[in-house]
Amino acid sequence: MTDQPQLRVVLAKLGLDGHDRGIKVVARILRDAGMEVIYLGLRQTTASIVAAAEQEDADAIGLSMHNAGHMTLAPAMVAAIDEAELDTPVIVGGIVPEQDIQPLLDAGVAAVLGPGASAEEVAQTIRDAVANAD
Amino acid sequence: MAKAKRSIPELYEAARGGERRALGRLLTLVERGGPDADAVSELAHADSDGAHIVGITGAPGAGKSTLVGQLVTDLVEAGAKPAVLAVDPSSPLTGGAILGDRIRMDDIAEHGPAPGTQRPSTFIRSMATRGHSGGLALAVPLAVRLFDACGYDPVIVETVGVGQVEVDVVGAADTAVVVMTPGMGDAVQANKAGLLEVADVFVINKADRPGANDVRRDLDLMLDLSHMTGQESEHGYRPPIVMASALKGEGNVEVWKTVEDHRAHLRATGQETIRRQNRIRTEVRARLAQAMSNAAEAAMDGEGAAQLHRAETAEISPNEATNELLRQLLRES
Ligand SMILES: Nc1nc2c(ncn2[C@@H]2O[C@H](COP(=O)(O)OP(=O)(O)O)[C@@H](O)[C@H]2O)c(=O)[nH]1
Ligand SMILES: [Mg+2]
């Protein structure tokens, strides 16, 4: 084990969509990359994610999205994080159409990961997002 | 950080004032150990106030987190301000962990604000066991003290009852609750894991499943045995067994009542003080062991490197090298 502080990542799905296969895969990827995953699972609200990020002192928040609500939900998440005076980066993963990526980044999302991202890409994206937020 | 970094005393004041972000931050420092953790410990020591510390342990999947979720919901409704420390194992291979206790405590993470405040009145923190030996034994008492100093009471610590440290952590609580389930000879397993000795309250969860009464019978039998052999407490206390079905919200009220009864028993018999003294003794022992081990490592890298090398090259025996290093260490301190 290294002397580097262990990264703690809150993983959640916002809103009503009920698929948790993708997010479970990501949880294992991050664990295998040596991170501590605080797994919240399905049907979270921006308020419940903020509460978890505060209490768990999360270094990053990973949102899994597959229901096309990302253009409203992800910016709402970023706004809630700001409101709580946190500076936790938000990483969005899932099915996001190409043309939506830049607007999400403009709205303050730290990174967007497509369904084709490799395990190494996923882990590195989180590390980079945390490093940039410092 | 984009925002100004706050000092430990600043964070501590904010945490005591109810800022959960600050408390979350301090818990991270506590978890990492070292001088920052010690500084937090010093501050919290002055303000800790004797919160009721309740340990909950049992096999993975027994329903501990589900039960804790129910208990905390009841407590918040009754106007209490509970905190939860949920400990899960780290992967020995990667050091990573999936901490999935919160998901079972779903309703309460966002449980309505305490009367007259804007903030939910509970705090849940997940903690991974991490690799370093004894780390848990150092971090848990400190985290508990910090919760206590920030006004949380009771402080509930959930651990998986498989490792010795995890069992010890729960055994050091004021009230230790052991959760069992029907099937798979749970009572026998618990006995092997040393859980029976630490239990103050037994919960047989998943009582909605067949076999719950069998577990109860096995358990009663084992308690009878330990009673006959005099292992049971000298204070006329036999750990009660409570049936529960945490998923359905059945039995949780009874569980908490039994936990409170146990505390009343501790107080009535003067054992609360003894337990607390034992807890301090355990904590000091763990800290001392850690400090000695650190000193030993430092000695092998520094002053004692020459002696070590003589042993490595078979000039002297490992025994002689050890004694020489020990003499150096004791001279220095
Ligand atoms: N049938 C039944 N299942 C339960 C009960 N309590 C919890 N569970 C389920 O048992 C599983 C493990 O629960 P969890 O609280 O995470 O257990 P822990 O590992 O001991 O913390 C979950 O799927 C729960 O829904 C119960 O009283 N009856
Ligand atoms: Mg659990």
XYZ file of C-alpha atoms and ligand atoms in Angstrom:
496
model
C 0.000 0.000 0.000
C 1.206 3.488 -0.765
C 1.415 6.561 1.401
C -0.968 8.347 -0.920
C -4.252 9.183 0.754
C -6.894 6.709 -0.239
C -9.446 8.164 -2.637
C -13.054 7.963 -1.455
C -15.701 8.029 -4.155
C -19.461 8.283 -3.663
C -21.268 6.335 -6.405
C -24.956 6.863 -7.052
C -27.741 6.950 -9.553
C -29.899 10.026 -9.616
C -33.554 9.889 -10.470
C -35.839 7.046 -11.279
C -34.102 4.754 -13.715
C -33.725 1.286 -12.334
C -30.640 -0.248 -13.909
C -27.766 -0.843 -11.575
C -25.609 -3.143 -13.649
C -23.367 -0.403 -14.964
C -22.842 1.263 -11.614
C -22.012 -2.040 -9.950
C -19.349 -2.696 -12.569
C -17.876 0.755 -11.939
C -17.877 0.119 -8.186
C -15.752 -2.980 -8.691
C -13.434 -1.210 -11.123
C -12.738 1.521 -8.591
C -12.269 -0.912 -5.737
C -9.819 -2.872 -7.858
C -8.009 0.390 -8.577
C -7.524 0.745 -4.808
C -10.266 3.287 -4.095
C -12.899 3.244 -1.384
C -16.334 3.313 -2.939
C -19.280 4.514 -0.890
C -22.039 2.818 -2.767
C -25.425 4.540 -2.607
C -27.140 2.682 -5.428
C -30.370 3.631 -7.080
C -32.914 6.428 -6.750
C -30.825 9.000 -4.956
C -31.640 12.688 -4.822
C -29.189 15.569 -5.083
C -29.825 16.162 -1.362
C -29.047 12.581 -0.353
C -25.862 12.611 -2.435
C -24.728 15.891 -0.891
C -25.424 14.476 2.577
C -23.309 11.419 1.785
C -20.494 13.470 0.222
C -20.298 15.638 3.357
C -20.419 12.835 5.877
C -18.084 10.567 3.940
C -15.702 13.391 3.010
C -15.813 12.156 -0.569
C -13.023 13.096 -2.962
C -15.309 12.597 -5.954
C -18.905 11.825 -6.863
C -19.650 9.384 -9.655
C -23.107 9.575 -11.210
C -24.403 6.832 -13.396
C -27.015 7.916 -15.948
C -28.920 5.966 -18.514
C -32.270 7.654 -18.741
C -31.579 10.754 -20.795
C -32.174 12.970 -17.785
C -28.503 13.911 -17.624
C -28.946 17.404 -19.086
C -31.037 18.481 -16.109
C -29.881 16.090 -13.375
C -26.119 16.487 -13.729
C -26.140 20.310 -13.633
C -28.588 20.130 -10.707
C -26.061 17.932 -8.900
C -23.238 20.389 -9.551
C -25.429 23.242 -8.302
C -26.288 21.321 -5.129
C -22.591 20.644 -4.492
C -21.805 24.347 -4.903
C -24.694 25.298 -2.672
C -23.325 23.044 0.071
C -19.943 24.797 -0.314
C -18.273 21.548 -1.302
C -15.738 21.344 -4.077
C -16.222 17.674 -4.826
C -15.838 16.965 -8.560
C -18.785 15.277 -10.279
C -18.054 12.636 -12.910
C -20.887 11.443 -15.112
C -20.874 7.975 -16.609
C -23.349 6.232 -18.845
C -25.013 6.891 -22.149
C -24.454 10.538 -22.997
C -24.800 11.645 -26.641
C -21.686 13.274 -28.096
C -23.327 16.696 -28.501
C -24.263 16.808 -24.785
C -20.752 16.330 -23.475
C -19.469 19.886 -23.907
C -22.600 21.487 -22.393
C -22.224 19.199 -19.363
C -18.580 20.194 -18.950
C -19.614 23.836 -19.302
C -22.161 23.277 -16.535
C -19.359 22.233 -14.196
C -19.271 18.453 -14.605
C -15.626 17.418 -14.233
C -15.663 14.607 -16.785
C -17.976 12.411 -18.816
C -17.291 8.708 -19.310
C -18.983 6.760 -22.081
C -20.047 3.133 -21.843
C -16.965 2.077 -23.806
C -14.439 3.405 -21.288
C -11.867 0.875 -20.107
C -11.276 0.141 -16.433
C -8.005 2.046 -16.562
C -9.710 5.060 -18.190
C -12.427 5.083 -15.554
C -9.944 5.027 -12.675
C -7.618 7.558 -14.279
C -10.478 9.947 -15.022
C -11.447 9.938 -11.356
C -7.853 10.498 -10.250
C -7.446 13.370 -12.690
C -10.723 14.962 -11.619
C -9.625 14.844 -7.986
C -6.188 16.218 -8.801
C -7.737 19.108 -10.740
C -10.129 19.950 -7.939
C -7.279 20.306 -5.433
C -8.459 23.261 -2.566
C -10.346 26.108 -4.043
C -11.456 27.182 -0.601
C -9.076 28.149 2.132
C -7.855 25.169 4.104
C -9.041 25.332 7.655
C -6.918 24.422 10.643
C -7.847 21.504 12.862
C -9.178 23.723 15.681
C -11.271 25.649 13.135
C -12.666 22.457 11.709
C -13.352 21.195 15.188
C -15.258 24.303 16.222
C -17.305 24.117 13.026
C -18.017 20.430 13.586
C -19.136 21.099 17.146
C -21.368 23.814 15.773
C -23.121 21.225 13.627
C -21.282 21.568 10.322
C -21.238 18.089 8.885
C -18.701 18.898 6.182
C -16.181 19.787 8.894
C -16.929 16.655 10.890
C -16.560 14.571 7.729
C -13.141 16.131 7.168
C -11.994 15.503 10.744
C -13.047 11.872 10.500
C -10.747 11.512 7.502
C -7.846 12.877 9.542
C -8.696 10.498 12.363
C -8.731 7.624 9.928
C -5.336 8.462 8.502
C -3.737 8.485 11.933
C -0.525 10.297 12.851
C -0.095 13.757 14.408
C -3.294 15.212 12.887
C -5.351 12.399 14.357
C -3.672 12.960 17.716
C -4.512 16.658 17.584
C -8.173 15.861 16.910
C -8.124 13.339 19.713
C -6.819 15.911 22.181
C -9.574 18.365 21.303
C -12.320 15.756 21.421
C -11.092 14.344 24.687
C -11.871 17.602 26.465
C -15.470 17.668 25.216
C -16.536 14.042 25.128
C -19.448 13.472 27.341
C -20.142 9.795 27.859
C -22.349 8.927 24.904
C -23.788 5.429 24.932
C -21.532 3.357 22.659
C -23.300 0.439 21.043
C -21.433 -2.136 18.964
C -23.288 -4.264 16.444
C -21.624 -7.241 14.873
C -22.434 -10.506 13.096
C -21.796 -12.342 9.856
C -21.902 -10.460 6.541
C -25.476 -10.270 5.275
C -27.061 -10.863 8.678
C -29.003 -7.638 8.337
C -26.928 -5.453 10.651
C -27.096 -2.342 8.498
C -30.807 -2.803 7.873
C -31.358 -3.087 11.608
C -29.157 -0.070 12.336
C -31.201 1.877 9.797
C -34.382 1.028 11.693
C -32.876 1.814 15.073
C -31.579 5.170 13.929
C -34.910 6.086 12.374
C -36.633 5.335 15.688
C -33.994 7.258 17.627
C -34.288 10.342 15.452
C -38.047 10.243 15.785
C -37.630 10.092 19.542
C -35.505 13.250 19.375
C -32.075 11.655 19.809
C -29.012 12.487 17.748
C -27.415 9.184 16.823
C -24.222 8.630 14.835
C -23.209 5.486 12.985
C -19.740 4.239 12.169
C -20.077 1.414 9.647
C -16.907 -0.626 9.191
C -16.437 -2.916 6.193
C -13.403 -4.889 5.063
C -10.912 -3.585 2.509
C -9.733 -5.823 -0.285
C -6.407 -7.284 0.833
C -5.283 -7.329 -2.790
C -5.862 -3.736 -3.849
C -6.575 -1.873 -0.613
C -9.817 -0.689 -2.171
C -13.263 -1.326 -0.752
C -16.927 -1.208 -1.609
C -18.693 0.267 1.392
C -22.321 -0.688 1.031
C -23.794 -0.069 4.468
C -25.298 3.314 3.683
C -27.520 1.866 1.009
C -29.359 -0.090 3.735
C -29.750 3.006 5.844
C -31.264 4.805 2.937
C -34.224 6.469 4.551
C -32.219 8.030 7.304
C -29.351 9.509 5.351
C -31.864 12.119 4.381
C -34.017 11.704 7.438
C -35.854 14.898 8.167
C -34.100 17.710 9.988
C -34.046 17.589 13.759
C -36.694 19.787 15.329
C -35.732 23.418 15.057
C -32.722 22.855 12.808
C -32.121 22.630 9.101
C -29.864 19.646 9.338
C -30.684 15.980 9.507
C -29.941 14.932 13.050
C -27.880 11.897 12.278
C -24.459 11.218 10.837
C -23.338 8.053 9.084
C -19.726 7.373 8.265
C -18.395 4.372 6.386
C -14.925 3.152 7.261
C -12.816 0.533 5.533
C -10.582 -1.716 7.612
C -7.596 -0.840 5.401
C -4.482 -2.904 5.426
C -2.415 -1.616 8.280
C -2.500 -3.867 11.266
C -4.210 -2.409 14.266
C -5.300 0.668 12.309
C -8.894 -0.035 13.118
C -8.144 -0.424 16.802
C -6.718 3.112 16.754
C -9.210 4.823 14.477
C -12.482 3.527 15.885
C -12.140 4.791 19.473
C -11.023 8.144 18.112
C -13.922 8.449 15.705
C -16.324 7.493 18.488
C -14.836 10.127 20.794
C -15.181 12.743 18.078
C -18.850 11.885 17.518
C -19.416 12.068 21.252
C -17.709 15.459 21.492
C -19.914 16.726 18.664
C -23.030 15.867 20.619
C -23.955 12.543 19.043
C -25.530 10.022 21.387
C -25.782 7.084 20.985
C -22.820 6.182 18.797
C -23.439 2.914 16.968
C -20.482 1.000 15.541
C -21.220 -1.733 12.993
C -18.508 -4.253 12.190
C -18.401 -7.589 10.407
C -17.846 -10.132 13.137
C -15.164 -12.197 11.499
C -11.795 -10.671 12.355
C -10.386 -10.472 15.854
C -9.974 -6.708 15.723
C -13.574 -6.270 14.604
C -14.819 -8.423 17.449
C -12.597 -6.547 19.914
C -13.900 -3.217 18.692
C -17.460 -4.254 19.389
C -16.509 -5.922 22.645
C -15.168 -2.584 23.857
C -18.581 -0.916 23.481
C -20.892 -0.212 26.426
C -23.378 -2.583 24.872
C -22.384 -5.230 22.341
C -25.139 -6.569 20.105
C -24.541 -9.767 18.146
C -26.835 -10.372 15.180
C -27.516 -13.917 14.028
C -29.775 -15.413 11.395
C -31.536 -18.724 10.751
C -29.612 -21.409 8.933
C -26.014 -22.396 8.491
C -25.462 -23.165 12.159
C -25.065 -19.514 13.006
C -24.928 -20.087 16.727
C -22.041 -22.488 16.304
C -20.230 -20.089 13.972
C -20.700 -17.238 16.399
C -19.300 -19.379 19.161
C -16.192 -20.133 17.137
C -15.662 -16.502 16.244
C -15.662 -15.606 19.926
C -18.808 -13.546 19.572
C -20.700 -15.254 22.357
C -18.319 -13.986 25.007
C -18.665 -10.360 23.988
C -22.435 -10.326 23.469
C -24.643 -8.313 25.810
C -27.694 -8.648 23.586
C -28.443 -11.233 20.920
C -30.654 -10.446 17.963
C -31.966 -13.231 15.789
C -32.753 -11.339 12.628
C -34.654 -12.578 9.583
C -37.097 -14.157 11.993
C -39.448 -14.188 9.012
C -37.371 -17.072 7.680
C -37.726 -20.698 8.696
C -35.325 -21.920 11.355
C -35.323 -18.836 13.580
C -36.556 -20.850 16.533
C -33.810 -23.414 15.995
C -31.143 -20.725 16.277
C -32.812 -19.484 19.412
C -32.797 -22.964 20.914
C -29.119 -23.533 20.019
C -28.190 -20.223 21.478
C -30.145 -20.818 24.671
C -28.383 -24.127 25.019
C -24.964 -22.535 24.679
C -25.861 -19.858 27.191
C -27.055 -22.581 29.595
C -23.699 -24.280 29.188
C -21.654 -21.197 29.866
C -23.910 -20.525 32.840
C -23.188 -23.938 34.277
C -19.465 -23.572 33.777
C -19.583 -20.202 35.441
C -18.410 -18.272 32.397
C -21.477 -16.130 32.460
C -21.212 -12.731 34.044
C -20.817 -12.676 37.800
C -23.427 -9.962 37.934
C -26.454 -12.119 37.290
C -26.756 -10.959 33.733
C -27.730 -13.335 30.977
C -27.705 -11.768 27.510
C -31.317 -11.593 26.315
C -32.299 -12.886 22.890
C -34.536 -10.693 20.753
C -36.256 -11.869 17.565
C -36.381 -9.333 14.751
C -37.213 -8.907 11.124
C -35.351 -5.738 10.314
C -36.455 -5.633 6.712
C -40.092 -5.484 7.789
C -39.440 -3.150 10.676
C -40.313 -5.780 13.253
C -38.456 -6.177 16.511
C -36.347 -3.027 16.279
C -38.211 -1.291 19.102
C -37.689 -4.336 21.295
C -33.996 -4.451 20.331
C -33.416 -0.876 21.420
C -35.360 -1.329 24.626
C -33.143 -4.311 25.439
C -30.030 -2.251 24.685
C -31.218 0.467 27.061
C -32.044 -2.130 29.714
C -28.489 -3.385 29.423
C -27.141 0.069 29.987
C -29.344 0.474 33.044
C -27.970 -2.817 34.321
C -24.395 -1.600 33.790
C -25.130 1.534 35.749
C -26.948 -0.228 38.536
C -24.037 -2.607 39.088
C -21.223 -0.099 38.670
C -19.977 -1.920 35.616
C -20.294 1.050 33.325
C -17.243 2.634 34.896
C -15.296 -0.601 34.712
C -16.147 -0.994 31.046
C -15.052 2.508 30.302
C -11.799 1.991 32.136
C -11.206 -1.209 30.194
C -11.914 0.634 26.988
C -9.294 3.262 27.790
C -6.834 0.548 28.738
C -7.433 -1.199 25.388
C -7.007 2.044 23.510
C -3.802 2.968 25.289
C -2.437 -0.509 24.693
C -3.178 -0.237 20.968
C -1.593 3.199 20.765
C 1.439 2.084 22.697
C 1.899 -0.954 20.464
C 1.680 1.297 17.429
C 4.192 3.760 18.852
C 6.627 0.975 19.720
C 6.293 -0.540 16.302
C 6.957 2.839 14.680
C 10.000 3.318 16.883
C 11.261 -0.134 15.964
C 10.923 0.595 12.260
C 12.713 3.909 12.656
C 15.499 2.279 14.639
C 16.072 -0.369 11.993
C 16.314 2.301 9.306
C 18.398 4.728 11.335
C 20.642 4.278 14.341
C 20.337 0.526 14.383
C 21.043 -0.050 10.704
C 24.633 -1.028 11.483
C 23.600 -3.649 14.034
C 20.988 -4.933 11.638
C 23.602 -5.250 8.951
C 25.875 -7.241 11.247
C 23.014 -9.661 11.789
C 22.244 -9.785 8.077
C 25.824 -10.773 7.341
C 25.751 -13.381 10.121
C 28.380 -11.569 12.138
C 26.037 -11.571 15.121
C 22.829 -13.486 15.782
C 19.366 -11.984 15.249
C 18.906 -12.249 18.981
C 22.012 -10.170 19.716
C 20.998 -7.598 17.110
C 17.551 -7.310 18.668
C 18.920 -6.822 22.144
C 21.375 -4.233 20.926
C 18.635 -2.332 19.101
C 16.396 -2.522 22.141
C 19.142 -1.046 24.315
C 19.556 1.801 21.835
C 15.817 2.430 21.784
C 15.517 2.550 25.534
C 18.536 4.842 25.850
C 16.979 7.284 23.426
C 13.625 7.568 25.102
N -35.738 -11.884 4.877
C -35.115 -10.906 5.510
N -34.095 -10.289 4.905
C -33.446 -9.289 5.571
C -33.850 -8.889 6.869
N -33.031 -7.899 7.272
C -32.162 -7.663 6.257
N -32.422 -8.489 5.227
C -31.714 -8.550 3.926
O -30.426 -9.107 4.121
C -29.501 -8.539 3.217
C -28.275 -8.028 3.942
O -28.654 -6.958 4.771
P -27.598 -5.934 5.380
O -28.348 -5.045 6.309
O -26.798 -5.301 4.321
O -26.667 -6.948 6.208
P -25.246 -6.694 6.922
O -24.203 -7.163 5.978
O -25.298 -7.530 8.151
O -25.127 -5.233 7.225
C -30.241 -7.434 2.470
O -30.645 -7.944 1.231
C -31.423 -7.167 3.368
O -32.520 -6.679 2.653
C -34.954 -9.568 7.476
O -35.360 -9.294 8.604
N -35.534 -10.566 6.761
Mg -23.584 -3.879 6.777
